[in-house]
Amino acid sequence: EIVLTQSPGTLSLSPGERATLSCRASQSANTNLAWYQQRPGQAPRLLIYEASKRATGIPARFSGSGSGTDFTLTISSLEPEDFAVYYCQETINWITFGPGTKVDIK
Amino acid sequence: QVELQESGPGLVKPSQTLSLTCTVSGASMRIGSHYWSWIRQAAGKSLEWIGRIYTTGSTTYNPSLTSRVSLSVDTSKNQFSLRLTSATATDTAVYYCARGGGWPHWAFDLWGRGTLVTVSS
């Protein structure tokens, strides 16, 4: 089983700032990694799949990169609606999710 | 557009079976080579994948739950269902149905709104 670690646990930023979220896998996931956004009281929303491909309707300010064991989700300029929890998910083994990174308003 | 909606009891007694159904609307489940999954989230916790089913009835379960879980599909009703036996308080969570979780669509691109199931006497 691949274990995913996300850092930081919480990221406090202001609107307009750049957010960089990390996801590390305990063994290689190749590029079989997805990112989700979850706002309070809502279901998760797919942002990125296969490490770097934006899902349908996702704004260009969201980008994903990485392969193997180290992955990054970048939000180039935070909008008010981007303050949420972000999860990574691997799909090369059994499907597992990371513990999440909360992006909150500074 | 395709939408998913969970339904089922919100309260289950300990040791009983938790049963939920997901209704897919807007398109046939058989179109597009998609798997259909259940995922749950305990309060304040991350997400846990429970299992997936294909429209042929082929299933794969999370190894940590495999002894208690079963999924089924009814393509004539465009529905798939979850049964989790011997429920305990640790099964209390919001349960989501989602599209994805198998080749070639491994990511979950569509989700239901989720339904809270509480296991309590």
PDB file of C-alpha atoms in Angstrom:
ATOM      1  CA  GLU A   1       0.000   0.000   0.000  1.00  0.00           C
ATOM      2  CA  ILE A   2       1.278   3.437  -0.944  1.00  0.00           C
ATOM      3  CA  VAL A   3       1.150   5.966   1.892  1.00  0.00           C
ATOM      4  CA  LEU A   4       0.715   9.598   0.903  1.00  0.00           C
ATOM      5  CA  THR A   5       2.034  12.459   3.014  1.00  0.00           C
ATOM      6  CA  GLN A   6       0.905  16.025   2.399  1.00  0.00           C
ATOM      7  CA  SER A   7       2.639  19.174   3.547  1.00  0.00           C
ATOM      8  CA  PRO A   8       2.145  21.574   5.046  1.00  0.00           C
ATOM      9  CA  GLY A   9      -0.870  20.592   7.121  1.00  0.00           C
ATOM     10  CA  THR A  10      -2.143  24.144   6.982  1.00  0.00           C
ATOM     11  CA  LEU A  11      -1.113  26.953   4.649  1.00  0.00           C
ATOM     12  CA  SER A  12      -2.123  30.490   5.645  1.00  0.00           C
ATOM     13  CA  LEU A  13      -2.068  32.887   2.735  1.00  0.00           C
ATOM     14  CA  SER A  14      -3.767  36.024   1.448  1.00  0.00           C
ATOM     15  CA  PRO A  15      -5.856  36.334  -1.727  1.00  0.00           C
ATOM     16  CA  GLY A  16      -3.607  36.918  -4.721  1.00  0.00           C
ATOM     17  CA  GLU A  17      -0.703  34.970  -3.249  1.00  0.00           C
ATOM     18  CA  ARG A  18       0.777  31.810  -4.716  1.00  0.00           C
ATOM     19  CA  ALA A  19       0.084  28.491  -3.004  1.00  0.00           C
ATOM     20  CA  THR A  20       2.398  25.502  -3.283  1.00  0.00           C
ATOM     21  CA  LEU A  21       1.138  22.202  -1.869  1.00  0.00           C
ATOM     22  CA  SER A  22       3.218  19.052  -1.630  1.00  0.00           C
ATOM     23  CA  CYS A  23       2.275  15.381  -1.797  1.00  0.00           C
ATOM     24  CA  ARG A  24       4.885  12.683  -1.220  1.00  0.00           C
ATOM     25  CA  ALA A  25       4.340   8.971  -1.874  1.00  0.00           C
ATOM     26  CA  SER A  26       6.048   6.187   0.094  1.00  0.00           C
ATOM     27  CA  GLN A  27       6.887   4.453  -3.181  1.00  0.00           C
ATOM     28  CA  SER A  28       6.739   5.416  -6.812  1.00  0.00           C
ATOM     29  CA  ALA A  29       3.309   6.312  -8.132  1.00  0.00           C
ATOM     30  CA  ASN A  30       4.679   7.162 -11.593  1.00  0.00           C
ATOM     31  CA  THR A  31       2.236   9.882 -12.685  1.00  0.00           C
ATOM     32  CA  ASN A  32      -0.810   8.140 -11.262  1.00  0.00           C
ATOM     33  CA  LEU A  33      -1.779  10.957  -8.940  1.00  0.00           C
ATOM     34  CA  ALA A  34      -4.823  13.200  -8.692  1.00  0.00           C
ATOM     35  CA  TRP A  35      -5.661  16.332  -6.702  1.00  0.00           C
ATOM     36  CA  TYR A  36      -9.037  17.331  -5.272  1.00  0.00           C
ATOM     37  CA  GLN A  37     -10.446  20.446  -3.646  1.00  0.00           C
ATOM     38  CA  GLN A  38     -13.031  20.164  -0.885  1.00  0.00           C
ATOM     39  CA  ARG A  39     -14.913  23.161   0.435  1.00  0.00           C
ATOM     40  CA  PRO A  40     -16.772  22.914   3.763  1.00  0.00           C
ATOM     41  CA  GLY A  41     -19.945  20.868   3.477  1.00  0.00           C
ATOM     42  CA  GLN A  42     -19.270  19.920  -0.136  1.00  0.00           C
ATOM     43  CA  ALA A  43     -18.093  16.862  -1.981  1.00  0.00           C
ATOM     44  CA  PRO A  44     -14.536  16.823  -3.274  1.00  0.00           C
ATOM     45  CA  ARG A  45     -13.940  18.239  -6.765  1.00  0.00           C
ATOM     46  CA  LEU A  46     -11.369  16.820  -9.148  1.00  0.00           C
ATOM     47  CA  LEU A  47      -8.741  19.404 -10.091  1.00  0.00           C
ATOM     48  CA  ILE A  48      -5.822  17.484 -11.584  1.00  0.00           C
ATOM     49  CA  TYR A  49      -5.421  13.900 -12.824  1.00  0.00           C
ATOM     50  CA  GLU A  50      -2.386  11.969 -14.052  1.00  0.00           C
ATOM     51  CA  ALA A  51      -0.250  14.412 -12.046  1.00  0.00           C
ATOM     52  CA  SER A  52      -0.504  17.367 -14.416  1.00  0.00           C
ATOM     53  CA  LYS A  53      -3.711  17.276 -16.484  1.00  0.00           C
ATOM     54  CA  ARG A  54      -6.405  19.778 -15.521  1.00  0.00           C
ATOM     55  CA  ALA A  55      -9.895  18.363 -15.221  1.00  0.00           C
ATOM     56  CA  THR A  56     -12.751  19.809 -17.246  1.00  0.00           C
ATOM     57  CA  GLY A  57     -13.684  23.322 -16.208  1.00  0.00           C
ATOM     58  CA  ILE A  58     -10.762  23.835 -13.827  1.00  0.00           C
ATOM     59  CA  PRO A  59      -9.202  27.310 -14.063  1.00  0.00           C
ATOM     60  CA  ALA A  60      -5.685  27.670 -15.441  1.00  0.00           C
ATOM     61  CA  ARG A  61      -4.406  29.035 -12.111  1.00  0.00           C
ATOM     62  CA  PHE A  62      -4.374  25.418 -10.891  1.00  0.00           C
ATOM     63  CA  SER A  63      -1.424  23.343 -12.076  1.00  0.00           C
ATOM     64  CA  GLY A  64       0.076  20.019 -11.081  1.00  0.00           C
ATOM     65  CA  SER A  65       3.568  18.650 -11.502  1.00  0.00           C
ATOM     66  CA  GLY A  66       5.781  15.784 -10.426  1.00  0.00           C
ATOM     67  CA  SER A  67       6.277  12.092 -10.919  1.00  0.00           C
ATOM     68  CA  GLY A  68       7.525   9.134  -8.935  1.00  0.00           C
ATOM     69  CA  THR A  69       7.293  10.064  -5.267  1.00  0.00           C
ATOM     70  CA  ASP A  70       7.105  13.878  -5.244  1.00  0.00           C
ATOM     71  CA  PHE A  71       4.165  15.892  -6.514  1.00  0.00           C
ATOM     72  CA  THR A  72       3.122  19.532  -6.311  1.00  0.00           C
ATOM     73  CA  LEU A  73      -0.145  21.389  -6.727  1.00  0.00           C
ATOM     74  CA  THR A  74       0.302  25.085  -7.432  1.00  0.00           C
ATOM     75  CA  ILE A  75      -2.367  27.766  -7.316  1.00  0.00           C
ATOM     76  CA  SER A  76      -0.787  30.738  -9.042  1.00  0.00           C
ATOM     77  CA  SER A  77      -2.943  33.461  -7.494  1.00  0.00           C
ATOM     78  CA  LEU A  78      -5.452  32.598  -4.783  1.00  0.00           C
ATOM     79  CA  GLU A  79      -9.065  33.580  -5.311  1.00  0.00           C
ATOM     80  CA  PRO A  80     -11.465  33.778  -2.337  1.00  0.00           C
ATOM     81  CA  GLU A  81     -13.140  30.521  -3.388  1.00  0.00           C
ATOM     82  CA  ASP A  82      -9.808  28.648  -3.323  1.00  0.00           C
ATOM     83  CA  PHE A  83      -9.604  28.604   0.459  1.00  0.00           C
ATOM     84  CA  ALA A  84     -10.413  24.956   1.110  1.00  0.00           C
ATOM     85  CA  VAL A  85      -8.856  21.578   1.859  1.00  0.00           C
ATOM     86  CA  TYR A  86      -6.844  19.841  -0.850  1.00  0.00           C
ATOM     87  CA  TYR A  87      -6.273  16.097  -1.088  1.00  0.00           C
ATOM     88  CA  CYS A  88      -3.968  14.063  -3.258  1.00  0.00           C
ATOM     89  CA  GLN A  89      -4.897  10.527  -4.341  1.00  0.00           C
ATOM     90  CA  GLU A  90      -2.798   7.744  -5.832  1.00  0.00           C
ATOM     91  CA  THR A  91      -4.172   5.275  -8.286  1.00  0.00           C
ATOM     92  CA  ILE A  92      -1.250   2.965  -9.051  1.00  0.00           C
ATOM     93  CA  ASN A  93      -1.912   0.614  -6.166  1.00  0.00           C
ATOM     94  CA  TRP A  94      -5.002   0.386  -4.022  1.00  0.00           C
ATOM     95  CA  ILE A  95      -6.665   3.770  -4.126  1.00  0.00           C
ATOM     96  CA  THR A  96      -5.539   5.922  -1.207  1.00  0.00           C
ATOM     97  CA  PHE A  97      -5.839   9.575  -0.316  1.00  0.00           C
ATOM     98  CA  GLY A  98      -3.467  11.852   1.535  1.00  0.00           C
ATOM     99  CA  PRO A  99      -4.403  13.498   4.840  1.00  0.00           C
ATOM    100  CA  GLY A 100      -5.046  16.862   3.201  1.00  0.00           C
ATOM    101  CA  THR A 101      -3.685  20.410   3.263  1.00  0.00           C
ATOM    102  CA  LYS A 102      -5.936  23.186   4.478  1.00  0.00           C
ATOM    103  CA  VAL A 103      -5.449  26.521   2.747  1.00  0.00           C
ATOM    104  CA  ASP A 104      -6.878  29.233   4.926  1.00  0.00           C
ATOM    105  CA  ILE A 105      -6.989  33.000   4.869  1.00  0.00           C
ATOM    106  CA  LYS A 106      -4.125  34.768   6.566  1.00  0.00           C
TER     107      LYS A 106
ATOM    108  CA  GLN B   1     -25.121  16.556 -17.422  1.00  0.00           C
ATOM    109  CA  VAL B   2     -24.406  13.420 -15.425  1.00  0.00           C
ATOM    110  CA  GLU B   3     -25.343  13.581 -11.743  1.00  0.00           C
ATOM    111  CA  LEU B   4     -25.055  11.133  -8.867  1.00  0.00           C
ATOM    112  CA  GLN B   5     -27.329  10.980  -5.826  1.00  0.00           C
ATOM    113  CA  GLU B   6     -26.926   8.824  -2.738  1.00  0.00           C
ATOM    114  CA  SER B   7     -29.926   7.521  -0.822  1.00  0.00           C
ATOM    115  CA  GLY B   8     -30.501   5.324   2.197  1.00  0.00           C
ATOM    116  CA  PRO B   9     -31.006   5.347   5.968  1.00  0.00           C
ATOM    117  CA  GLY B  10     -29.165   8.004   7.897  1.00  0.00           C
ATOM    118  CA  LEU B  11     -29.138   5.940  11.082  1.00  0.00           C
ATOM    119  CA  VAL B  12     -28.004   2.348  11.448  1.00  0.00           C
ATOM    120  CA  LYS B  13     -27.826   0.335  14.641  1.00  0.00           C
ATOM    121  CA  PRO B  14     -24.548  -1.305  15.664  1.00  0.00           C
ATOM    122  CA  SER B  15     -24.076  -4.820  14.232  1.00  0.00           C
ATOM    123  CA  GLN B  16     -26.680  -4.153  11.517  1.00  0.00           C
ATOM    124  CA  THR B  17     -26.069  -3.704   7.802  1.00  0.00           C
ATOM    125  CA  LEU B  18     -25.498  -0.297   6.267  1.00  0.00           C
ATOM    126  CA  SER B  19     -27.118  -0.100   2.816  1.00  0.00           C
ATOM    127  CA  LEU B  20     -26.928   2.790   0.360  1.00  0.00           C
ATOM    128  CA  THR B  21     -27.876   3.281  -3.268  1.00  0.00           C
ATOM    129  CA  CYS B  22     -26.448   5.687  -5.814  1.00  0.00           C
ATOM    130  CA  THR B  23     -28.678   6.778  -8.687  1.00  0.00           C
ATOM    131  CA  VAL B  24     -26.969   8.025 -11.822  1.00  0.00           C
ATOM    132  CA  SER B  25     -28.931  10.473 -13.954  1.00  0.00           C
ATOM    133  CA  GLY B  26     -28.192  12.217 -17.228  1.00  0.00           C
ATOM    134  CA  ALA B  27     -26.523   9.307 -18.993  1.00  0.00           C
ATOM    135  CA  SER B  28     -26.396   5.542 -19.001  1.00  0.00           C
ATOM    136  CA  MET B  29     -23.867   3.978 -16.645  1.00  0.00           C
ATOM    137  CA  ARG B  30     -22.818   1.679 -19.480  1.00  0.00           C
ATOM    138  CA  ILE B  31     -21.426   4.506 -21.622  1.00  0.00           C
ATOM    139  CA  GLY B  32     -17.767   5.431 -21.410  1.00  0.00           C
ATOM    140  CA  SER B  33     -15.984   2.478 -19.756  1.00  0.00           C
ATOM    141  CA  HIS B  34     -16.352   3.931 -16.277  1.00  0.00           C
ATOM    142  CA  TYR B  35     -16.038   2.285 -12.911  1.00  0.00           C
ATOM    143  CA  TRP B  36     -18.361   3.385 -10.137  1.00  0.00           C
ATOM    144  CA  SER B  37     -17.067   3.761  -6.577  1.00  0.00           C
ATOM    145  CA  TRP B  38     -18.022   4.380  -2.990  1.00  0.00           C
ATOM    146  CA  ILE B  39     -15.878   6.626  -0.785  1.00  0.00           C
ATOM    147  CA  ARG B  40     -16.441   7.676   2.787  1.00  0.00           C
ATOM    148  CA  GLN B  41     -15.215  10.444   5.056  1.00  0.00           C
ATOM    149  CA  ALA B  42     -15.452  10.449   8.840  1.00  0.00           C
ATOM    150  CA  ALA B  43     -15.878  13.839  10.476  1.00  0.00           C
ATOM    151  CA  GLY B  44     -12.685  15.874  10.256  1.00  0.00           C
ATOM    152  CA  LYS B  45     -10.837  13.056   8.491  1.00  0.00           C
ATOM    153  CA  SER B  46      -9.539  12.316   5.040  1.00  0.00           C
ATOM    154  CA  LEU B  47     -11.231  10.214   2.392  1.00  0.00           C
ATOM    155  CA  GLU B  48     -11.339   6.414   2.360  1.00  0.00           C
ATOM    156  CA  TRP B  49     -12.063   4.478  -0.819  1.00  0.00           C
ATOM    157  CA  ILE B  50     -14.435   1.583  -0.116  1.00  0.00           C
ATOM    158  CA  GLY B  51     -14.629  -0.183  -3.451  1.00  0.00           C
ATOM    159  CA  ARG B  52     -15.579  -0.046  -7.112  1.00  0.00           C
ATOM    160  CA  ILE B  53     -17.868  -1.846  -9.519  1.00  0.00           C
ATOM    161  CA  TYR B  54     -18.066  -2.059 -13.285  1.00  0.00           C
ATOM    162  CA  THR B  55     -21.310  -2.374 -15.191  1.00  0.00           C
ATOM    163  CA  THR B  56     -20.530  -6.062 -15.778  1.00  0.00           C
ATOM    164  CA  GLY B  57     -20.696  -6.555 -12.011  1.00  0.00           C
ATOM    165  CA  SER B  58     -16.959  -6.945 -11.552  1.00  0.00           C
ATOM    166  CA  THR B  59     -15.885  -5.580  -8.154  1.00  0.00           C
ATOM    167  CA  THR B  60     -12.750  -4.628  -6.218  1.00  0.00           C
ATOM    168  CA  TYR B  61     -12.757  -3.737  -2.553  1.00  0.00           C
ATOM    169  CA  ASN B  62     -10.460  -1.938  -0.147  1.00  0.00           C
ATOM    170  CA  PRO B  63      -8.549  -4.756   1.605  1.00  0.00           C
ATOM    171  CA  SER B  64      -9.361  -3.246   4.998  1.00  0.00           C
ATOM    172  CA  LEU B  65     -13.101  -3.647   4.362  1.00  0.00           C
ATOM    173  CA  THR B  66     -13.300  -6.620   2.021  1.00  0.00           C
ATOM    174  CA  SER B  67     -14.745  -9.007   4.604  1.00  0.00           C
ATOM    175  CA  ARG B  68     -17.742  -6.746   5.273  1.00  0.00           C
ATOM    176  CA  VAL B  69     -18.475  -4.919   2.022  1.00  0.00           C
ATOM    177  CA  SER B  70     -20.291  -5.810  -1.161  1.00  0.00           C
ATOM    178  CA  LEU B  71     -21.246  -3.692  -4.143  1.00  0.00           C
ATOM    179  CA  SER B  72     -23.907  -4.431  -6.721  1.00  0.00           C
ATOM    180  CA  VAL B  73     -25.178  -2.752  -9.866  1.00  0.00           C
ATOM    181  CA  ASP B  74     -28.560  -2.536 -11.580  1.00  0.00           C
ATOM    182  CA  THR B  75     -27.998  -1.038 -15.009  1.00  0.00           C
ATOM    183  CA  SER B  76     -31.712  -1.154 -15.838  1.00  0.00           C
ATOM    184  CA  LYS B  77     -32.272   1.369 -13.055  1.00  0.00           C
ATOM    185  CA  ASN B  78     -28.923   3.140 -13.564  1.00  0.00           C
ATOM    186  CA  GLN B  79     -28.048   2.460  -9.940  1.00  0.00           C
ATOM    187  CA  PHE B  80     -25.300   0.876  -7.914  1.00  0.00           C
ATOM    188  CA  SER B  81     -25.406  -0.050  -4.255  1.00  0.00           C
ATOM    189  CA  LEU B  82     -23.277  -0.557  -1.168  1.00  0.00           C
ATOM    190  CA  ARG B  83     -23.789  -3.044   1.668  1.00  0.00           C
ATOM    191  CA  LEU B  84     -21.560  -2.922   4.724  1.00  0.00           C
ATOM    192  CA  THR B  85     -22.278  -5.597   7.300  1.00  0.00           C
ATOM    193  CA  SER B  86     -21.635  -5.621  11.048  1.00  0.00           C
ATOM    194  CA  ALA B  87     -21.623  -1.848  11.301  1.00  0.00           C
ATOM    195  CA  THR B  88     -19.875  -0.175  14.234  1.00  0.00           C
ATOM    196  CA  ALA B  89     -19.471   3.407  15.364  1.00  0.00           C
ATOM    197  CA  THR B  90     -16.273   3.645  13.329  1.00  0.00           C
ATOM    198  CA  ASP B  91     -18.399   3.322  10.179  1.00  0.00           C
ATOM    199  CA  THR B  92     -20.089   6.642  10.971  1.00  0.00           C
ATOM    200  CA  ALA B  93     -19.195   8.919   8.072  1.00  0.00           C
ATOM    201  CA  VAL B  94     -20.403  10.823   5.065  1.00  0.00           C
ATOM    202  CA  TYR B  95     -20.677   8.310   2.232  1.00  0.00           C
ATOM    203  CA  TYR B  96     -20.083   9.473  -1.333  1.00  0.00           C
ATOM    204  CA  CYS B  97     -20.692   7.683  -4.584  1.00  0.00           C
ATOM    205  CA  ALA B  98     -18.400   8.702  -7.413  1.00  0.00           C
ATOM    206  CA  ARG B  99     -17.511   7.904 -10.993  1.00  0.00           C
ATOM    207  CA  GLY B 100     -14.028   6.499 -11.479  1.00  0.00           C
ATOM    208  CA  GLY B 101     -11.538   4.359  -9.633  1.00  0.00           C
ATOM    209  CA  GLY B 102     -10.547   1.976 -12.405  1.00  0.00           C
ATOM    210  CA  TRP B 103      -8.827   1.800 -15.761  1.00  0.00           C
ATOM    211  CA  PRO B 104      -8.821   3.985 -17.800  1.00  0.00           C
ATOM    212  CA  HIS B 105     -10.526   6.564 -15.612  1.00  0.00           C
ATOM    213  CA  TRP B 106      -8.706   6.250 -12.297  1.00  0.00           C
ATOM    214  CA  ALA B 107      -9.556   9.689 -10.922  1.00  0.00           C
ATOM    215  CA  PHE B 108     -13.001  10.487  -9.538  1.00  0.00           C
ATOM    216  CA  ASP B 109     -14.442  13.120 -11.843  1.00  0.00           C
ATOM    217  CA  LEU B 110     -18.044  13.115 -10.658  1.00  0.00           C
ATOM    218  CA  TRP B 111     -19.311  12.886  -7.081  1.00  0.00           C
ATOM    219  CA  GLY B 112     -22.648  12.731  -5.358  1.00  0.00           C
ATOM    220  CA  ARG B 113     -23.360  15.274  -2.640  1.00  0.00           C
ATOM    221  CA  GLY B 114     -22.809  12.690   0.037  1.00  0.00           C
ATOM    222  CA  THR B 115     -25.055  11.253   2.722  1.00  0.00           C
ATOM    223  CA  LEU B 116     -24.311  11.113   6.436  1.00  0.00           C
ATOM    224  CA  VAL B 117     -24.718   7.709   8.017  1.00  0.00           C
ATOM    225  CA  THR B 118     -24.558   7.463  11.780  1.00  0.00           C
ATOM    226  CA  VAL B 119     -24.090   4.105  13.480  1.00  0.00           C
ATOM    227  CA  SER B 120     -25.675   4.337  16.904  1.00  0.00           C
ATOM    228  CA  SER B 121     -28.229   2.567  19.052  1.00  0.00           C
TER     229      SER B 121
END
